[in-house]
Amino acid sequence: MLSPVRPPFSREFPADFLWGCATSSYQIEGGTADGGRGESIWDRFCRQPGAIRDGSSGEPACDHYHRWEEDLDLAAALGVRAYRFSIAWPRIFPNGIGSRPNPEGLAFYSRLVDGMLKRGLQPWATLYHWDLPQALQERGGWLNRSTIGAFSDFARVMGDQLGDRVQHWITHNEPWCTAMLGHHLGVHAPGLRDFRAAMQVSHHLLVSHGEAVRALRSAAPSAKVGITLSLHPIRPASNRPADLAAAVRHDGLRNRWFLDPLFGKGYPDDVLSALGEEAPRIVDGDLCRIASPCDFLGVNYYFPETVADAPEGGALRTQVIESGDGPHTAMGWPVDAQGMVELLERVQRDYAPPALYLTENGACYEDVMGQDGRVTDLQRQRFLADHIAAAHQALRVGVPLKGYFVWSLLDNFEWAEGYGKRFGLVHVDYATQQRRLKASGEWLRSFLRTERVMS
Ligand code: FCB
């Protein structure tokens, strides 16, 4: 049994360090047929037999579409100062494109943002957290270059509508996942299994990021804009030269494939040559589009990966292997807070972004509710304390880390895992939609209170 964790190192984070929590539209909203919302690729994907472990979908999820006031109250009560949410594109353009955005969709996010501001929460809006309008998928989705233009139109409309109140914008959440999980491994919407398509999609996503940055800035000149990547420290399975080289190749596709072009270095040569025929088609000017200057880089950190050389392991001939007996979360992800320090230092050293935010970090455990209705999730508490300590260590070694967002405010629909995997600071009883703050949430609140008092 773990002992309760005391709030660590008070007074040591800068006074303006931004504490937040994060959610995403499809994972919490429900209300999929409300307010004129169109179908998304996740609505469609969830209907495929076997696609979601428990056969569920994002309906009703946390019914946040109707319960958002209570949810913002919960976020504010934690003492965080920022709330990261995403905008469901099919609520704004039910068909993906058009000259008239859906007024009910706009009104929902406008109320939500006003609700944040009223509670002292700084809104952080993500434009794409994976819920593409199905109508665009019918035309090829991210594989079709015209989706880039549709995305920047969507970005412009949102900047126009909310730019007077939302200062911080994230274009894409984890483009690696959209490309690879959605188009190569087939475990996320739209469920394709085509590596070459996935590589083309990754390129279109990056170009669409750059175009959306420009669109947002033209609609809201004072907007602070960035992108969020899922990054992983990559470790070789052994000191054998073959494994060392495999780790470099894997890092190439996982991390550098996205970081290098975003920071003006173009795609990494080693990955391009490993891809050969499967490399994406790049139009003149694309690399320049991708490298539109940003205000910050968002990093989602969950775990490191250990990689071995594997002649059968796809274009890159690599394989991710089990990482030993150390602690793992209920997702099977190794727990490694030091990996986060290592990763942030590396990003800073190799790319020097103007600012860095941890836009997601958190953990899934098998929560148990006691007779008294309390969830005493000490493992999550420990995970957060260790990773917050790691954030602090990163600051001490000079990483320009400006904020930390916990994933997630609420238990929610964990994509292909359905509702079985819980990441929330707040427990959600899906039968009744009752919310209960977990021990980890209480811990965070008391940690932030100490921070507030001291800073
Ligand atoms: C990230 C996603 C987020 C959530 C967490 C657990 O990859 O951005 O939506 O699923 O993992």
Short mmCIF file of C-alpha atoms and ligand atoms in Angstrom, two decimals:
data_model
loop_
_atom_site.label_atom_id
_atom_site.label_comp_id
_atom_site.label_asym_id
_atom_site.label_seq_id
_atom_site.Cartn_x
_atom_site.Cartn_y
_atom_site.Cartn_z
CA MET A 1 0.00 0.00 0.00
CA LEU A 2 1.43 3.38 -0.94
CA SER A 3 1.45 6.08 1.66
CA PRO A 4 -0.25 9.41 0.88
CA VAL A 5 2.03 11.86 -0.88
CA ARG A 6 2.72 15.25 0.64
CA PRO A 7 2.71 18.27 -1.66
CA PRO A 8 6.30 18.69 -2.81
CA PHE A 9 8.66 21.66 -3.10
CA SER A 10 6.28 24.56 -2.57
CA ARG A 11 7.39 28.05 -3.53
CA GLU A 12 9.80 26.73 -6.11
CA PHE A 13 7.79 27.09 -9.31
CA PRO A 14 7.82 30.54 -10.91
CA ALA A 15 4.82 32.66 -9.91
CA ASP A 16 3.55 32.70 -13.50
CA PHE A 17 3.93 28.94 -14.04
CA LEU A 18 0.63 27.83 -15.56
CA TRP A 19 -1.18 24.92 -13.93
CA GLY A 20 -4.00 23.43 -15.93
CA CYS A 21 -6.02 20.37 -16.73
CA ALA A 22 -6.99 19.00 -20.12
CA THR A 23 -9.89 17.29 -21.89
CA SER A 24 -10.98 16.76 -25.49
CA SER A 25 -14.32 17.13 -27.21
CA TYR A 26 -15.07 13.59 -28.37
CA GLN A 27 -13.88 12.07 -25.11
CA ILE A 28 -16.24 14.06 -22.87
CA GLU A 29 -18.98 15.90 -24.72
CA GLY A 30 -21.58 13.33 -25.76
CA GLY A 31 -24.51 15.24 -27.25
CA THR A 32 -23.45 13.87 -30.61
CA ALA A 33 -26.84 14.53 -32.19
CA ASP A 34 -27.42 17.86 -30.45
CA GLY A 35 -27.05 21.40 -31.60
CA GLY A 36 -26.81 20.55 -35.27
CA ARG A 37 -23.55 18.61 -34.87
CA GLY A 38 -22.54 16.57 -37.91
CA GLU A 39 -21.12 13.06 -37.82
CA SER A 40 -17.45 12.64 -36.96
CA ILE A 41 -15.07 9.87 -37.98
CA TRP A 42 -15.15 8.61 -34.40
CA ASP A 43 -18.96 8.22 -34.43
CA ARG A 44 -18.55 6.09 -37.53
CA PHE A 45 -15.48 4.16 -36.34
CA CYS A 46 -17.12 3.22 -33.02
CA ARG A 47 -19.87 1.43 -34.92
CA GLN A 48 -17.38 -1.00 -36.49
CA PRO A 49 -17.64 -4.30 -34.63
CA GLY A 50 -14.56 -4.85 -32.50
CA ALA A 51 -13.15 -1.36 -32.97
CA ILE A 52 -13.72 -0.31 -29.34
CA ARG A 53 -12.82 -2.74 -26.58
CA ASP A 54 -16.16 -2.45 -24.72
CA GLY A 55 -18.25 -1.75 -27.82
CA SER A 56 -18.96 1.79 -26.60
CA SER A 57 -18.71 5.20 -28.26
CA GLY A 58 -18.43 8.87 -27.33
CA GLU A 59 -22.18 8.91 -26.69
CA PRO A 60 -22.87 9.94 -23.96
CA ALA A 61 -19.28 10.03 -22.59
CA CYS A 62 -19.43 12.52 -19.70
CA ASP A 63 -22.43 14.33 -21.17
CA HIS A 64 -20.29 17.42 -20.88
CA TYR A 65 -22.28 19.08 -23.66
CA HIS A 66 -25.07 19.44 -21.11
CA ARG A 67 -23.07 19.43 -17.88
CA TRP A 68 -20.25 21.79 -18.78
CA GLU A 69 -21.01 24.26 -16.01
CA GLU A 70 -20.53 21.61 -13.34
CA ASP A 71 -17.33 20.47 -15.05
CA LEU A 72 -15.88 23.97 -15.18
CA ASP A 73 -16.79 24.36 -11.50
CA LEU A 74 -14.79 21.21 -10.78
CA ALA A 75 -11.79 22.47 -12.74
CA ALA A 76 -11.91 25.82 -10.97
CA ALA A 77 -12.23 24.14 -7.57
CA LEU A 78 -8.96 22.27 -8.20
CA GLY A 79 -7.21 25.61 -8.24
CA VAL A 80 -5.83 25.29 -11.76
CA ARG A 81 -5.60 28.49 -13.77
CA ALA A 82 -6.00 27.06 -17.25
CA TYR A 83 -8.34 24.65 -18.96
CA ARG A 84 -7.38 22.91 -22.19
CA PHE A 85 -10.34 21.78 -24.29
CA SER A 86 -10.89 20.96 -27.93
CA ILE A 87 -13.42 22.18 -30.45
CA ALA A 88 -15.41 19.52 -32.29
CA TRP A 89 -15.08 20.50 -35.95
CA PRO A 90 -18.41 18.75 -36.82
CA ARG A 91 -20.24 21.07 -34.41
CA ILE A 92 -18.96 24.08 -36.35
CA PHE A 93 -19.10 22.67 -39.89
CA PRO A 94 -21.37 19.61 -39.85
CA ASN A 95 -20.22 18.86 -43.41
CA GLY A 96 -16.65 19.89 -42.80
CA ILE A 97 -16.77 22.96 -45.01
CA GLY A 98 -19.15 25.71 -46.02
CA SER A 99 -19.66 29.40 -45.98
CA ARG A 100 -21.91 29.41 -42.92
CA PRO A 101 -20.70 27.89 -39.65
CA ASN A 102 -23.38 26.30 -37.49
CA PRO A 103 -24.58 29.02 -35.07
CA GLU A 104 -25.45 26.51 -32.33
CA GLY A 105 -21.96 25.02 -32.41
CA LEU A 106 -20.38 28.46 -32.21
CA ALA A 107 -22.71 29.42 -29.37
CA PHE A 108 -21.76 26.31 -27.37
CA TYR A 109 -18.04 27.09 -27.43
CA SER A 110 -18.68 30.76 -26.86
CA ARG A 111 -20.64 29.95 -23.68
CA LEU A 112 -17.96 27.47 -22.64
CA VAL A 113 -15.21 30.06 -23.02
CA ASP A 114 -17.22 32.68 -21.16
CA GLY A 115 -17.77 30.09 -18.42
CA MET A 116 -14.01 29.57 -18.15
CA LEU A 117 -13.26 33.26 -17.97
CA LYS A 118 -15.95 33.78 -15.35
CA ARG A 119 -14.24 31.14 -13.19
CA GLY A 120 -10.74 32.51 -13.67
CA LEU A 121 -9.69 29.71 -16.06
CA GLN A 122 -7.52 30.66 -19.01
CA PRO A 123 -8.95 28.92 -22.09
CA TRP A 124 -6.54 26.81 -24.17
CA ALA A 125 -8.31 25.72 -27.33
CA THR A 126 -7.18 22.75 -29.43
CA LEU A 127 -8.57 22.80 -32.96
CA TYR A 128 -8.04 19.16 -33.85
CA HIS A 129 -8.20 16.44 -31.23
CA TRP A 130 -9.11 13.74 -33.74
CA ASP A 131 -12.80 14.28 -34.51
CA LEU A 132 -12.77 14.99 -38.24
CA PRO A 133 -16.17 15.55 -39.88
CA GLN A 134 -17.15 12.26 -41.56
CA ALA A 135 -18.18 14.22 -44.65
CA LEU A 136 -14.51 15.09 -45.20
CA GLN A 137 -13.49 11.50 -44.68
CA GLU A 138 -15.83 10.56 -47.53
CA ARG A 139 -13.53 12.63 -49.74
CA GLY A 140 -10.37 11.01 -48.42
CA GLY A 141 -10.00 12.89 -45.13
CA TRP A 142 -6.42 13.83 -44.30
CA LEU A 143 -5.18 11.89 -47.29
CA ASN A 144 -6.84 14.45 -49.54
CA ARG A 145 -4.80 17.64 -49.76
CA SER A 146 -7.96 19.76 -49.86
CA THR A 147 -8.56 18.96 -46.17
CA ILE A 148 -5.68 21.35 -45.45
CA GLY A 149 -7.73 24.25 -46.78
CA ALA A 150 -10.85 23.09 -44.96
CA PHE A 151 -8.86 23.02 -41.71
CA SER A 152 -7.47 26.50 -42.13
CA ASP A 153 -10.99 27.80 -42.90
CA PHE A 154 -12.17 26.18 -39.67
CA ALA A 155 -9.21 27.76 -37.83
CA ARG A 156 -10.01 31.18 -39.26
CA VAL A 157 -13.66 30.96 -38.22
CA MET A 158 -12.74 29.94 -34.69
CA GLY A 159 -10.11 32.67 -34.41
CA ASP A 160 -12.69 35.13 -35.59
CA GLN A 161 -15.35 33.96 -33.16
CA LEU A 162 -13.28 33.35 -30.04
CA GLY A 163 -10.05 35.27 -30.62
CA ASP A 164 -11.28 38.16 -28.47
CA ARG A 165 -11.37 35.77 -25.47
CA VAL A 166 -9.09 32.84 -26.28
CA GLN A 167 -5.45 33.77 -26.42
CA HIS A 168 -3.87 30.30 -26.60
CA TRP A 169 -4.44 27.97 -29.51
CA ILE A 170 -3.15 24.51 -30.32
CA THR A 171 -3.61 23.47 -33.93
CA HIS A 172 -3.20 19.69 -33.73
CA ASN A 173 -3.06 17.24 -30.88
CA GLU A 174 -0.49 14.49 -31.49
CA PRO A 175 -0.31 14.24 -35.29
CA TRP A 176 1.69 11.00 -34.91
CA CYS A 177 -1.45 9.38 -33.49
CA THR A 178 -3.74 10.74 -36.20
CA ALA A 179 -1.38 9.47 -38.88
CA MET A 180 -0.13 6.19 -37.44
CA LEU A 181 -2.89 4.93 -35.16
CA GLY A 182 -5.59 6.10 -37.56
CA HIS A 183 -4.08 5.25 -40.96
CA HIS A 184 -1.33 2.66 -40.46
CA LEU A 185 -2.27 0.56 -37.43
CA GLY A 186 -6.02 0.99 -37.91
CA VAL A 187 -6.77 1.20 -34.19
CA HIS A 188 -8.11 4.74 -34.28
CA ALA A 189 -10.55 6.39 -36.68
CA PRO A 190 -10.71 6.21 -39.62
CA GLY A 191 -9.25 2.71 -39.16
CA LEU A 192 -7.02 2.45 -42.23
CA ARG A 193 -4.07 0.05 -42.47
CA ASP A 194 -1.84 1.61 -45.06
CA PHE A 195 1.62 2.83 -44.10
CA ARG A 196 2.16 4.88 -47.20
CA ALA A 197 -1.17 6.65 -46.67
CA ALA A 198 -0.22 7.30 -43.06
CA MET A 199 3.00 9.01 -44.14
CA GLN A 200 1.11 11.18 -46.63
CA VAL A 201 -1.40 12.03 -43.90
CA SER A 202 1.42 13.03 -41.53
CA HIS A 203 2.65 15.48 -44.15
CA HIS A 204 -0.80 16.95 -44.76
CA LEU A 205 -1.33 17.34 -41.03
CA LEU A 206 1.92 19.26 -40.69
CA VAL A 207 1.13 21.52 -43.63
CA SER A 208 -2.36 22.10 -42.24
CA HIS A 209 -0.80 23.11 -38.94
CA GLY A 210 1.28 25.79 -40.67
CA GLU A 211 -1.71 27.05 -42.64
CA ALA A 212 -3.87 27.14 -39.51
CA VAL A 213 -1.21 29.15 -37.69
CA ARG A 214 -1.44 31.77 -40.43
CA ALA A 215 -5.23 31.68 -40.47
CA LEU A 216 -5.45 32.11 -36.70
CA ARG A 217 -3.00 34.99 -36.74
CA SER A 218 -4.90 36.76 -39.50
CA ALA A 219 -8.19 36.40 -37.58
CA ALA A 220 -6.74 37.11 -34.14
CA PRO A 221 -3.43 38.95 -34.40
CA SER A 222 -2.59 38.65 -30.71
CA ALA A 223 -3.18 34.87 -30.64
CA LYS A 224 -0.45 32.70 -29.15
CA VAL A 225 -0.27 29.61 -31.33
CA GLY A 226 1.44 26.24 -31.07
CA ILE A 227 1.09 22.54 -31.77
CA THR A 228 1.07 19.59 -29.38
CA LEU A 229 3.22 16.53 -30.10
CA SER A 230 3.33 13.20 -28.30
CA LEU A 231 7.06 12.72 -27.74
CA HIS A 232 8.91 9.78 -26.27
CA PRO A 233 12.48 9.23 -25.13
CA ILE A 234 13.70 6.28 -27.17
CA ARG A 235 16.03 3.72 -25.61
CA PRO A 236 17.92 0.96 -27.35
CA ALA A 237 17.10 -2.57 -26.18
CA SER A 238 20.81 -3.33 -25.81
CA ASN A 239 24.22 -1.92 -26.62
CA ARG A 240 24.44 -3.98 -29.78
CA PRO A 241 25.16 -1.67 -32.72
CA ALA A 242 22.05 -2.95 -34.49
CA ASP A 243 19.80 -1.95 -31.58
CA LEU A 244 21.53 1.40 -31.19
CA ALA A 245 20.89 2.13 -34.85
CA ALA A 246 17.29 0.92 -34.55
CA ALA A 247 16.69 3.34 -31.67
CA VAL A 248 17.92 6.21 -33.84
CA ARG A 249 15.60 5.19 -36.70
CA HIS A 250 12.63 4.82 -34.38
CA ASP A 251 13.33 8.21 -32.83
CA GLY A 252 13.36 9.51 -36.39
CA LEU A 253 9.76 8.58 -37.07
CA ARG A 254 8.34 9.05 -33.56
CA ASN A 255 9.95 12.41 -32.75
CA ARG A 256 12.18 14.00 -35.40
CA TRP A 257 9.73 13.46 -38.27
CA PHE A 258 7.51 16.07 -36.63
CA LEU A 259 9.98 18.23 -34.74
CA ASP A 260 12.51 18.76 -37.54
CA PRO A 261 10.15 20.26 -40.15
CA LEU A 262 8.25 22.29 -37.53
CA PHE A 263 11.53 23.92 -36.54
CA GLY A 264 12.63 24.62 -40.08
CA LYS A 265 15.04 21.69 -40.57
CA GLY A 266 12.98 19.82 -43.16
CA TYR A 267 12.28 16.11 -42.87
CA PRO A 268 15.15 14.04 -41.44
CA ASP A 269 17.26 12.50 -44.20
CA ASP A 270 17.70 9.16 -42.46
CA VAL A 271 13.93 8.67 -42.24
CA LEU A 272 13.35 9.84 -45.80
CA SER A 273 15.86 7.35 -47.12
CA ALA A 274 14.47 4.52 -44.96
CA LEU A 275 11.01 5.32 -46.32
CA GLY A 276 12.08 5.24 -49.95
CA GLU A 277 8.94 4.87 -52.08
CA GLU A 278 6.74 5.29 -49.04
CA ALA A 279 7.87 8.86 -48.39
CA PRO A 280 5.09 11.42 -48.81
CA ARG A 281 4.65 13.62 -51.86
CA ILE A 282 5.77 17.13 -50.94
CA VAL A 283 4.67 20.17 -52.92
CA ASP A 284 7.02 23.14 -53.41
CA GLY A 285 6.71 25.52 -50.50
CA ASP A 286 5.33 22.90 -48.10
CA LEU A 287 8.37 22.87 -45.82
CA CYS A 288 8.15 26.61 -45.51
CA ARG A 289 4.43 26.35 -44.72
CA ILE A 290 5.06 23.77 -42.00
CA ALA A 291 7.71 25.92 -40.35
CA SER A 292 5.42 28.92 -39.71
CA PRO A 293 6.88 30.43 -36.55
CA CYS A 294 4.98 29.48 -33.40
CA ASP A 295 4.80 30.87 -29.89
CA PHE A 296 5.19 27.60 -28.05
CA LEU A 297 5.52 23.86 -28.37
CA GLY A 298 3.11 21.62 -26.47
CA VAL A 299 4.49 18.27 -25.33
CA ASN A 300 2.34 15.38 -24.19
CA TYR A 301 4.52 13.11 -22.11
CA TYR A 302 3.46 9.65 -21.03
CA PHE A 303 6.30 7.12 -21.37
CA PRO A 304 9.63 6.19 -22.96
CA GLU A 305 9.96 3.42 -25.54
CA THR A 306 12.58 0.67 -25.74
CA VAL A 307 13.42 -0.39 -29.26
CA ALA A 308 15.20 -3.31 -30.90
CA ASP A 309 16.40 -3.95 -34.42
CA ALA A 310 13.82 -6.11 -36.23
CA PRO A 311 14.33 -7.06 -39.88
CA GLU A 312 10.58 -7.74 -40.17
CA GLY A 313 9.62 -4.51 -38.41
CA GLY A 314 8.20 -2.50 -41.29
CA ALA A 315 9.93 0.20 -43.32
CA LEU A 316 12.12 1.19 -40.39
CA ARG A 317 12.93 -2.39 -39.33
CA THR A 318 12.34 -1.68 -35.65
CA GLN A 319 10.26 -3.16 -32.88
CA VAL A 320 9.12 -1.68 -29.58
CA ILE A 321 9.73 -4.20 -26.83
CA GLU A 322 8.45 -4.70 -23.29
CA SER A 323 10.40 -2.48 -20.98
CA GLY A 324 11.02 -4.84 -18.08
CA ASP A 325 9.71 -5.22 -14.56
CA GLY A 326 9.54 -1.60 -13.44
CA PRO A 327 6.22 0.07 -12.57
CA HIS A 328 3.59 0.31 -15.28
CA THR A 329 0.22 2.05 -15.42
CA ALA A 330 -2.98 0.17 -16.23
CA MET A 331 -2.39 1.07 -19.90
CA GLY A 332 0.80 -1.02 -19.68
CA TRP A 333 2.87 2.13 -20.08
CA PRO A 334 6.14 2.24 -18.13
CA VAL A 335 6.27 4.90 -15.42
CA ASP A 336 9.39 7.00 -15.85
CA ALA A 337 9.42 10.57 -14.61
CA GLN A 338 13.14 10.97 -15.34
CA GLY A 339 12.33 10.25 -18.97
CA MET A 340 10.34 13.47 -18.99
CA VAL A 341 13.33 15.54 -17.85
CA GLU A 342 15.51 13.83 -20.44
CA LEU A 343 12.96 14.50 -23.17
CA LEU A 344 12.43 18.17 -22.32
CA GLU A 345 16.17 18.81 -22.14
CA ARG A 346 16.63 17.19 -25.52
CA VAL A 347 13.84 19.22 -27.13
CA GLN A 348 15.34 22.37 -25.69
CA ARG A 349 18.86 21.50 -26.80
CA ASP A 350 17.95 20.42 -30.34
CA TYR A 351 15.11 22.83 -31.16
CA ALA A 352 15.07 25.69 -28.61
CA PRO A 353 11.33 26.45 -28.83
CA PRO A 354 10.40 29.92 -27.54
CA ALA A 355 8.32 28.29 -24.79
CA LEU A 356 7.38 24.76 -23.78
CA TYR A 357 4.21 23.54 -22.11
CA LEU A 358 3.44 20.03 -20.93
CA THR A 359 -0.03 19.97 -22.44
CA GLU A 360 -0.79 16.45 -21.14
CA ASN A 361 0.62 14.21 -18.47
CA GLY A 362 -1.27 11.77 -16.31
CA ALA A 363 -1.97 8.12 -15.66
CA CYS A 364 -4.54 5.39 -15.85
CA TYR A 365 -4.94 3.06 -12.89
CA GLU A 366 -7.57 0.55 -11.80
CA ASP A 367 -9.43 2.88 -9.49
CA VAL A 368 -11.38 1.30 -6.68
CA MET A 369 -14.28 3.08 -5.03
CA GLY A 370 -14.63 2.49 -1.30
CA GLN A 371 -17.93 1.94 0.57
CA ASP A 372 -17.89 5.64 1.36
CA GLY A 373 -17.78 6.55 -2.33
CA ARG A 374 -14.17 7.72 -2.16
CA VAL A 375 -11.57 6.83 -4.76
CA THR A 376 -8.23 6.70 -2.96
CA ASP A 377 -6.01 6.64 -6.04
CA LEU A 378 -2.64 6.85 -4.38
CA GLN A 379 -0.78 5.52 -7.40
CA ARG A 380 -2.05 8.39 -9.55
CA GLN A 381 -1.18 10.80 -6.78
CA ARG A 382 2.35 9.40 -6.68
CA PHE A 383 2.61 9.54 -10.47
CA LEU A 384 1.61 13.21 -10.53
CA ALA A 385 3.90 14.14 -7.66
CA ASP A 386 6.86 12.45 -9.36
CA HIS A 387 6.17 14.08 -12.71
CA ILE A 388 5.63 17.50 -11.17
CA ALA A 389 8.98 17.01 -9.43
CA ALA A 390 10.43 16.14 -12.84
CA ALA A 391 8.93 19.33 -14.30
CA HIS A 392 10.64 21.22 -11.55
CA GLN A 393 13.93 19.53 -12.28
CA ALA A 394 13.59 20.47 -15.95
CA LEU A 395 13.13 24.11 -14.95
CA ARG A 396 16.24 23.97 -12.80
CA VAL A 397 18.35 22.78 -15.70
CA GLY A 398 17.14 25.65 -17.87
CA VAL A 399 14.22 24.26 -19.89
CA PRO A 400 11.80 27.13 -20.65
CA LEU A 401 8.87 25.16 -19.27
CA LYS A 402 5.94 27.49 -18.74
CA GLY A 403 3.12 25.22 -17.65
CA TYR A 404 1.80 21.75 -16.89
CA PHE A 405 -1.65 20.35 -17.73
CA VAL A 406 -2.92 17.17 -16.11
CA TRP A 407 -4.63 14.64 -18.33
CA SER A 408 -7.42 14.57 -17.42
CA LEU A 409 -9.99 16.55 -15.50
CA LEU A 410 -12.54 13.73 -15.84
CA ASP A 411 -12.56 10.01 -16.47
CA ASN A 412 -13.65 9.79 -20.09
CA PHE A 413 -13.94 7.80 -23.31
CA GLU A 414 -10.41 6.52 -23.82
CA TRP A 415 -10.65 5.97 -27.58
CA ALA A 416 -10.22 2.30 -28.61
CA GLU A 417 -10.15 1.33 -24.91
CA GLY A 418 -13.66 2.68 -24.33
CA TYR A 419 -14.66 3.52 -20.75
CA GLY A 420 -12.55 0.86 -19.03
CA LYS A 421 -9.49 3.06 -18.73
CA ARG A 422 -9.73 5.97 -16.32
CA PHE A 423 -7.35 8.94 -16.24
CA GLY A 424 -9.45 11.50 -14.35
CA LEU A 425 -8.77 13.58 -11.27
CA VAL A 426 -12.54 13.33 -11.02
CA HIS A 427 -14.31 9.99 -11.07
CA VAL A 428 -17.34 9.74 -13.36
CA ASP A 429 -20.08 7.20 -12.67
CA TYR A 430 -21.27 6.68 -16.23
CA ALA A 431 -24.64 5.25 -15.15
CA THR A 432 -25.63 8.34 -13.18
CA GLN A 433 -23.11 10.90 -14.46
CA GLN A 434 -22.20 11.65 -10.87
CA ARG A 435 -18.79 13.27 -10.51
CA ARG A 436 -16.58 12.70 -7.44
CA LEU A 437 -13.20 14.24 -6.80
CA LYS A 438 -10.60 11.49 -6.34
CA ALA A 439 -7.84 11.59 -3.73
CA SER A 440 -5.43 12.61 -6.52
CA GLY A 441 -7.65 15.63 -7.24
CA GLU A 442 -7.66 16.58 -3.55
CA TRP A 443 -3.91 16.18 -3.50
CA LEU A 444 -3.46 18.43 -6.53
CA ARG A 445 -5.76 21.03 -5.00
CA SER A 446 -3.79 21.14 -1.79
CA PHE A 447 -0.50 21.24 -3.71
CA LEU A 448 -1.74 24.17 -5.79
CA ARG A 449 -3.04 25.97 -2.72
CA THR A 450 0.40 25.82 -1.15
CA GLU A 451 1.88 27.06 -4.42
CA ARG A 452 -0.60 29.92 -4.55
CA VAL A 453 -0.04 30.99 -1.00
CA MET A 454 3.69 30.98 -1.45
CA SER A 455 4.02 32.53 -4.88
C1 FCB B 1 -3.18 11.07 -25.42
C2 FCB B 1 -4.39 11.73 -26.02
C3 FCB B 1 -5.54 11.91 -25.05
C4 FCB B 1 -5.68 10.74 -24.13
C5 FCB B 1 -4.36 10.40 -23.48
C6 FCB B 1 -4.43 9.26 -22.50
O1 FCB B 1 -2.45 10.43 -26.42
O2 FCB B 1 -4.06 13.00 -26.53
O3 FCB B 1 -6.70 12.18 -25.78
O4 FCB B 1 -6.22 9.68 -24.80
O5 FCB B 1 -3.43 10.07 -24.49
#
